[in-house]
PDB file of C-alpha atoms in Angstrom:
ATOM      1  CA  MET W   1       0.021  -0.004  -0.012  1.00 41.00           C
ATOM      2  CA  ASN W   2       1.335   3.408  -0.873  1.00 41.00           C
ATOM      3  CA  ALA W   3       1.821   5.837   1.990  1.00 45.00           C
ATOM      4  CA  ILE W   4       1.446   9.456   0.869  1.00 45.00           C
ATOM      5  CA  ARG W   5       1.829  12.676   2.811  1.00 47.00           C
ATOM      6  CA  VAL W   6       1.437  16.080   1.392  1.00 42.00           C
ATOM      7  CA  LEU W   7       2.047  18.826   3.892  1.00 41.00           C
ATOM      8  CA  LEU W   8      -0.910  21.078   3.681  1.00 36.00           C
ATOM      9  CA  GLY W   9       0.767  24.228   4.902  1.00 37.00           C
ATOM     10  CA  ILE W  10       3.122  26.422   3.015  1.00 38.00           C
ATOM     11  CA  VAL W  11       5.743  28.714   4.316  1.00 37.00           C
ATOM     12  CA  VAL W  12       6.142  32.071   2.596  1.00 37.00           C
ATOM     13  CA  CYS W  13       8.464  34.702   3.928  1.00 33.00           C
ATOM     14  CA  ALA W  14       9.308  38.028   2.497  1.00 31.00           C
ATOM     15  CA  PHE W  15      12.534  40.023   2.967  1.00 29.00           C
ATOM     16  CA  ALA W  16      14.189  42.829   1.025  1.00 26.00           C
ATOM     17  CA  VAL W  17      17.624  41.764  -0.221  1.00 28.00           C
ATOM     18  CA  GLY W  18      19.703  42.122  -3.349  1.00 28.00           C
ATOM     19  CA  ALA W  19      19.621  40.005  -6.468  1.00 29.00           C
ATOM     20  CA  MET W  20      21.952  37.146  -7.280  1.00 30.00           C
ATOM     21  CA  GLN W  21      22.890  35.260 -10.459  1.00 31.00           C
ATOM     22  CA  PRO W  22      21.194  31.905 -10.833  1.00 36.00           C
ATOM     23  CA  GLY W  23      23.421  28.825 -11.218  1.00 37.00           C
ATOM     24  CA  ALA W  24      23.639  26.363 -14.120  1.00 38.00           C
ATOM     25  CA  ALA W  25      21.032  23.560 -14.190  1.00 41.00           C
ATOM     26  CA  ALA W  26      22.135  20.136 -12.958  1.00 57.00           C
ATOM     27  CA  GLN W  27      18.858  18.467 -12.143  1.00 61.00           C
ATOM     28  CA  THR W  28      18.271  14.739 -11.810  1.00 78.00           C
ATOM     29  CA  GLY W  29      15.653  13.249 -14.116  1.00 90.00           C
ATOM     30  CA  GLU W  30      13.028  13.205 -11.382  1.00 93.00           C
ATOM     31  CA  GLU W  31      13.757  16.773 -10.337  1.00 95.00           C
ATOM     32  CA  TYR W  32      13.520  17.931 -13.907  1.00 95.00           C
ATOM     33  CA  GLU W  33      10.173  16.160 -14.370  1.00 96.00           C
ATOM     34  CA  VAL W  34       8.705  17.888 -11.288  1.00 97.00           C
ATOM     35  CA  PHE W  35      10.073  21.153 -12.636  1.00 97.00           C
ATOM     36  CA  ARG W  36       8.567  20.571 -16.046  1.00 97.00           C
ATOM     37  CA  LEU W  37       5.172  19.584 -14.616  1.00 97.00           C
ATOM     38  CA  VAL W  38       5.019  22.657 -12.406  1.00 98.00           C
ATOM     39  CA  ASN W  39       5.871  24.917 -15.352  1.00 98.00           C
ATOM     40  CA  ALA W  40       3.225  23.135 -17.400  1.00 98.00           C
ATOM     41  CA  GLU W  41       0.596  23.988 -14.743  1.00 98.00           C
ATOM     42  CA  ARG W  42       1.771  27.551 -14.819  1.00 98.00           C
ATOM     43  CA  ALA W  43       1.638  27.664 -18.649  1.00 98.00           C
ATOM     44  CA  ARG W  44      -1.985  26.369 -18.642  1.00 97.00           C
ATOM     45  CA  ARG W  45      -2.821  29.540 -16.716  1.00 97.00           C
ATOM     46  CA  ARG W  46      -0.662  31.828 -18.905  1.00 97.00           C
ATOM     47  CA  LEU W  47       1.773  32.329 -16.115  1.00 97.00           C
ATOM     48  CA  GLY W  48       5.496  32.793 -16.824  1.00 95.00           C
ATOM     49  CA  SER W  49       7.797  29.753 -16.470  1.00 97.00           C
ATOM     50  CA  LEU W  50      10.015  29.451 -13.435  1.00 98.00           C
ATOM     51  CA  GLU W  51      13.772  29.359 -14.026  1.00 97.00           C
ATOM     52  CA  TRP W  52      15.892  26.647 -12.439  1.00 96.00           C
ATOM     53  CA  ASP W  53      18.218  27.852  -9.693  1.00 95.00           C
ATOM     54  CA  GLU W  54      20.934  25.348  -8.793  1.00 95.00           C
ATOM     55  CA  GLU W  55      21.852  27.077  -5.571  1.00 94.00           C
ATOM     56  CA  ILE W  56      18.317  26.817  -4.287  1.00 95.00           C
ATOM     57  CA  ALA W  57      18.051  23.213  -5.640  1.00 96.00           C
ATOM     58  CA  ARG W  58      20.990  22.317  -3.343  1.00 95.00           C
ATOM     59  CA  VAL W  59      19.017  23.768  -0.394  1.00 96.00           C
ATOM     60  CA  ALA W  60      15.988  21.645  -1.445  1.00 97.00           C
ATOM     61  CA  ARG W  61      18.109  18.501  -1.928  1.00 96.00           C
ATOM     62  CA  ASN W  62      19.722  18.921   1.465  1.00 96.00           C
ATOM     63  CA  TYR W  63      16.296  19.327   3.148  1.00 97.00           C
ATOM     64  CA  SER W  64      14.871  16.260   1.448  1.00 97.00           C
ATOM     65  CA  ARG W  65      17.920  14.274   2.702  1.00 96.00           C
ATOM     66  CA  GLN W  66      17.628  15.750   6.122  1.00 96.00           C
ATOM     67  CA  MET W  67      13.941  14.744   6.439  1.00 96.00           C
ATOM     68  CA  ALA W  68      14.792  11.194   5.362  1.00 96.00           C
ATOM     69  CA  ARG W  69      17.836  10.913   7.583  1.00 95.00           C
ATOM     70  CA  GLU W  70      16.092  12.410  10.711  1.00 95.00           C
ATOM     71  CA  ASN W  71      12.778  10.610  10.023  1.00 94.00           C
ATOM     72  CA  PHE W  72      10.410  13.641   9.954  1.00 94.00           C
ATOM     73  CA  PHE W  73       8.290  15.484   7.478  1.00 95.00           C
ATOM     74  CA  GLY W  74       7.475  19.173   7.828  1.00 96.00           C
ATOM     75  CA  HIS W  75       8.297  22.723   7.015  1.00 96.00           C
ATOM     76  CA  TYR W  76      10.085  23.055  10.429  1.00 94.00           C
ATOM     77  CA  ASP W  77      13.127  20.942  11.144  1.00 92.00           C
ATOM     78  CA  GLY W  78      14.141  19.627  14.593  1.00 91.00           C
ATOM     79  CA  LYS W  79      15.663  22.973  15.459  1.00 93.00           C
ATOM     80  CA  GLY W  80      12.633  24.954  14.371  1.00 94.00           C
ATOM     81  CA  ARG W  81      14.264  26.295  11.210  1.00 94.00           C
ATOM     82  CA  THR W  82      12.196  27.118   8.089  1.00 95.00           C
ATOM     83  CA  VAL W  83      12.996  27.429   4.458  1.00 96.00           C
ATOM     84  CA  SER W  84      14.036  31.054   5.023  1.00 93.00           C
ATOM     85  CA  ASP W  85      16.661  29.926   7.526  1.00 93.00           C
ATOM     86  CA  ARG W  86      17.882  27.094   5.298  1.00 93.00           C
ATOM     87  CA  ALA W  87      18.231  29.492   2.349  1.00 91.00           C
ATOM     88  CA  SER W  88      19.704  32.356   4.309  1.00 89.00           C
ATOM     89  CA  ASP W  89      22.854  32.418   2.145  1.00 86.00           C
ATOM     90  CA  ALA W  90      20.798  32.862  -1.073  1.00 85.00           C
ATOM     91  CA  ARG W  91      19.512  36.304  -1.964  1.00 86.00           C
ATOM     92  CA  TRP W  92      15.775  36.614  -2.359  1.00 90.00           C
ATOM     93  CA  SER W  93      12.939  38.973  -1.533  1.00 91.00           C
ATOM     94  CA  LYS W  94      10.260  36.228  -1.122  1.00 96.00           C
ATOM     95  CA  ILE W  95      10.603  32.486  -0.511  1.00 95.00           C
ATOM     96  CA  GLY W  96       8.237  29.547  -0.138  1.00 96.00           C
ATOM     97  CA  GLU W  97       8.277  25.760  -0.305  1.00 96.00           C
ATOM     98  CA  ASN W  98       6.123  22.757  -1.128  1.00 98.00           C
ATOM     99  CA  LEU W  99       6.867  19.317   0.351  1.00 97.00           C
ATOM    100  CA  PHE W 100       5.791  15.813  -0.684  1.00 96.00           C
ATOM    101  CA  THR W 101       6.605  12.270   0.464  1.00 95.00           C
ATOM    102  CA  CYS W 102       5.400   8.800  -0.480  1.00 94.00           C
ATOM    103  CA  THR W 103       6.498   5.177  -0.210  1.00 92.00           C
ATOM    104  CA  GLY W 104       6.344   2.471  -2.787  1.00 84.00           C
ATOM    105  CA  MET W 105       5.869   4.522  -5.949  1.00 80.00           C
ATOM    106  CA  ASP W 106       8.369   4.290  -8.769  1.00 77.00           C
ATOM    107  CA  ASP W 107       6.872   7.185 -10.766  1.00 85.00           C
ATOM    108  CA  PHE W 108       5.868   9.790  -8.170  1.00 93.00           C
ATOM    109  CA  THR W 109       6.510  12.935 -10.172  1.00 94.00           C
ATOM    110  CA  ALA W 110       3.075  13.480 -11.693  1.00 94.00           C
ATOM    111  CA  PHE W 111       1.400  12.250  -8.556  1.00 94.00           C
ATOM    112  CA  SER W 112       3.259  14.797  -6.437  1.00 95.00           C
ATOM    113  CA  VAL W 113       2.371  17.778  -8.674  1.00 97.00           C
ATOM    114  CA  SER W 114      -1.243  16.682  -9.027  1.00 95.00           C
ATOM    115  CA  GLY W 115      -1.449  16.368  -5.273  1.00 95.00           C
ATOM    116  CA  TRP W 116      -0.037  19.834  -4.806  1.00 97.00           C
ATOM    117  CA  MET W 117      -2.544  21.180  -7.349  1.00 97.00           C
ATOM    118  CA  ARG W 118      -5.428  19.627  -5.310  1.00 97.00           C
ATOM    119  CA  SER W 119      -4.150  21.342  -2.108  1.00 97.00           C
ATOM    120  CA  PRO W 120      -5.172  25.018  -1.898  1.00 97.00           C
ATOM    121  CA  SER W 121      -1.957  26.182  -0.232  1.00 95.00           C
ATOM    122  CA  HIS W 122       0.360  24.202  -2.532  1.00 97.00           C
ATOM    123  CA  ARG W 123      -1.615  25.285  -5.585  1.00 97.00           C
ATOM    124  CA  THR W 124      -1.277  28.927  -4.492  1.00 97.00           C
ATOM    125  CA  ASN W 125       2.433  28.431  -4.315  1.00 96.00           C
ATOM    126  CA  ILE W 126       2.703  26.867  -7.783  1.00 98.00           C
ATOM    127  CA  LEU W 127       0.535  29.573  -9.365  1.00 98.00           C
ATOM    128  CA  ASP W 128       1.989  32.613  -7.560  1.00 98.00           C
ATOM    129  CA  ARG W 129       2.779  35.213 -10.209  1.00 97.00           C
ATOM    130  CA  GLU W 130       5.604  36.669  -8.164  1.00 96.00           C
ATOM    131  CA  TRP W 131       7.843  33.550  -8.193  1.00 97.00           C
ATOM    132  CA  THR W 132      10.677  33.750 -10.730  1.00 96.00           C
ATOM    133  CA  GLU W 133      12.944  30.834  -9.837  1.00 96.00           C
ATOM    134  CA  THR W 134      12.712  27.406  -8.254  1.00 97.00           C
ATOM    135  CA  GLY W 135      14.914  24.553  -7.105  1.00 96.00           C
ATOM    136  CA  ILE W 136      13.722  21.003  -6.429  1.00 97.00           C
ATOM    137  CA  GLY W 137      15.434  18.286  -4.397  1.00 96.00           C
ATOM    138  CA  VAL W 138      14.430  14.617  -4.483  1.00 95.00           C
ATOM    139  CA  HIS W 139      15.809  12.050  -2.072  1.00 95.00           C
ATOM    140  CA  ARG W 140      14.994   8.310  -2.058  1.00 92.00           C
ATOM    141  CA  THR W 141      15.698   6.121   0.968  1.00 93.00           C
ATOM    142  CA  ARG W 142      16.881   2.514   0.691  1.00 92.00           C
ATOM    143  CA  ASP W 143      13.418   1.330   1.711  1.00 91.00           C
ATOM    144  CA  GLY W 144      11.708   3.272  -1.101  1.00 91.00           C
ATOM    145  CA  GLU W 145      10.486   6.400   0.719  1.00 94.00           C
ATOM    146  CA  VAL W 146      10.701   9.515  -1.464  1.00 95.00           C
ATOM    147  CA  PHE W 147      11.014  13.072  -0.197  1.00 97.00           C
ATOM    148  CA  VAL W 148      10.467  15.999  -2.555  1.00 97.00           C
ATOM    149  CA  THR W 149      11.209  19.627  -1.617  1.00 97.00           C
ATOM    150  CA  GLN W 150      10.415  22.456  -3.976  1.00 98.00           C
ATOM    151  CA  VAL W 151      11.635  25.959  -3.085  1.00 97.00           C
ATOM    152  CA  PHE W 152      10.186  29.017  -4.869  1.00 97.00           C
ATOM    153  CA  LEU W 153      11.996  32.358  -5.070  1.00 95.00           C
ATOM    154  CA  MET W 154      11.338  35.918  -6.054  1.00 94.00           C
ATOM    155  CA  ARG W 155      14.654  37.800  -6.334  1.00 88.00           C
TER     156      ARG W 155
END
């Protein structure tokens, strides 16, 4: 039986900081597919595509790994830190994240994005006109649990 958890909250923080150059793309195939599907949802609504940001993808990958390693799932880690804390070295004026986890699914990418689109808070994140960049991190455990973190930015 598949175990699926979609965190129904989102974290959005706004701060005024300077701009930074996005890094080169180095997605995994699964990360790219989630990225493509999110941009397809945005295109259906005539919203601009998000650009891939490798620096923020590293933040997302690290968080997906951390959730798996420390056996938790949530926007706050064990020390109470949020995405704004985890991405404090990146420069952004607004930041948010979507999280997804499941067990026993080989092809989870479309399922994760469709789940986010059925959740009002996650859908709001995906369709926010202010986001310009994103990074996605996927981590699979040895026992088949998958953690997906998507971080959204406005520079």
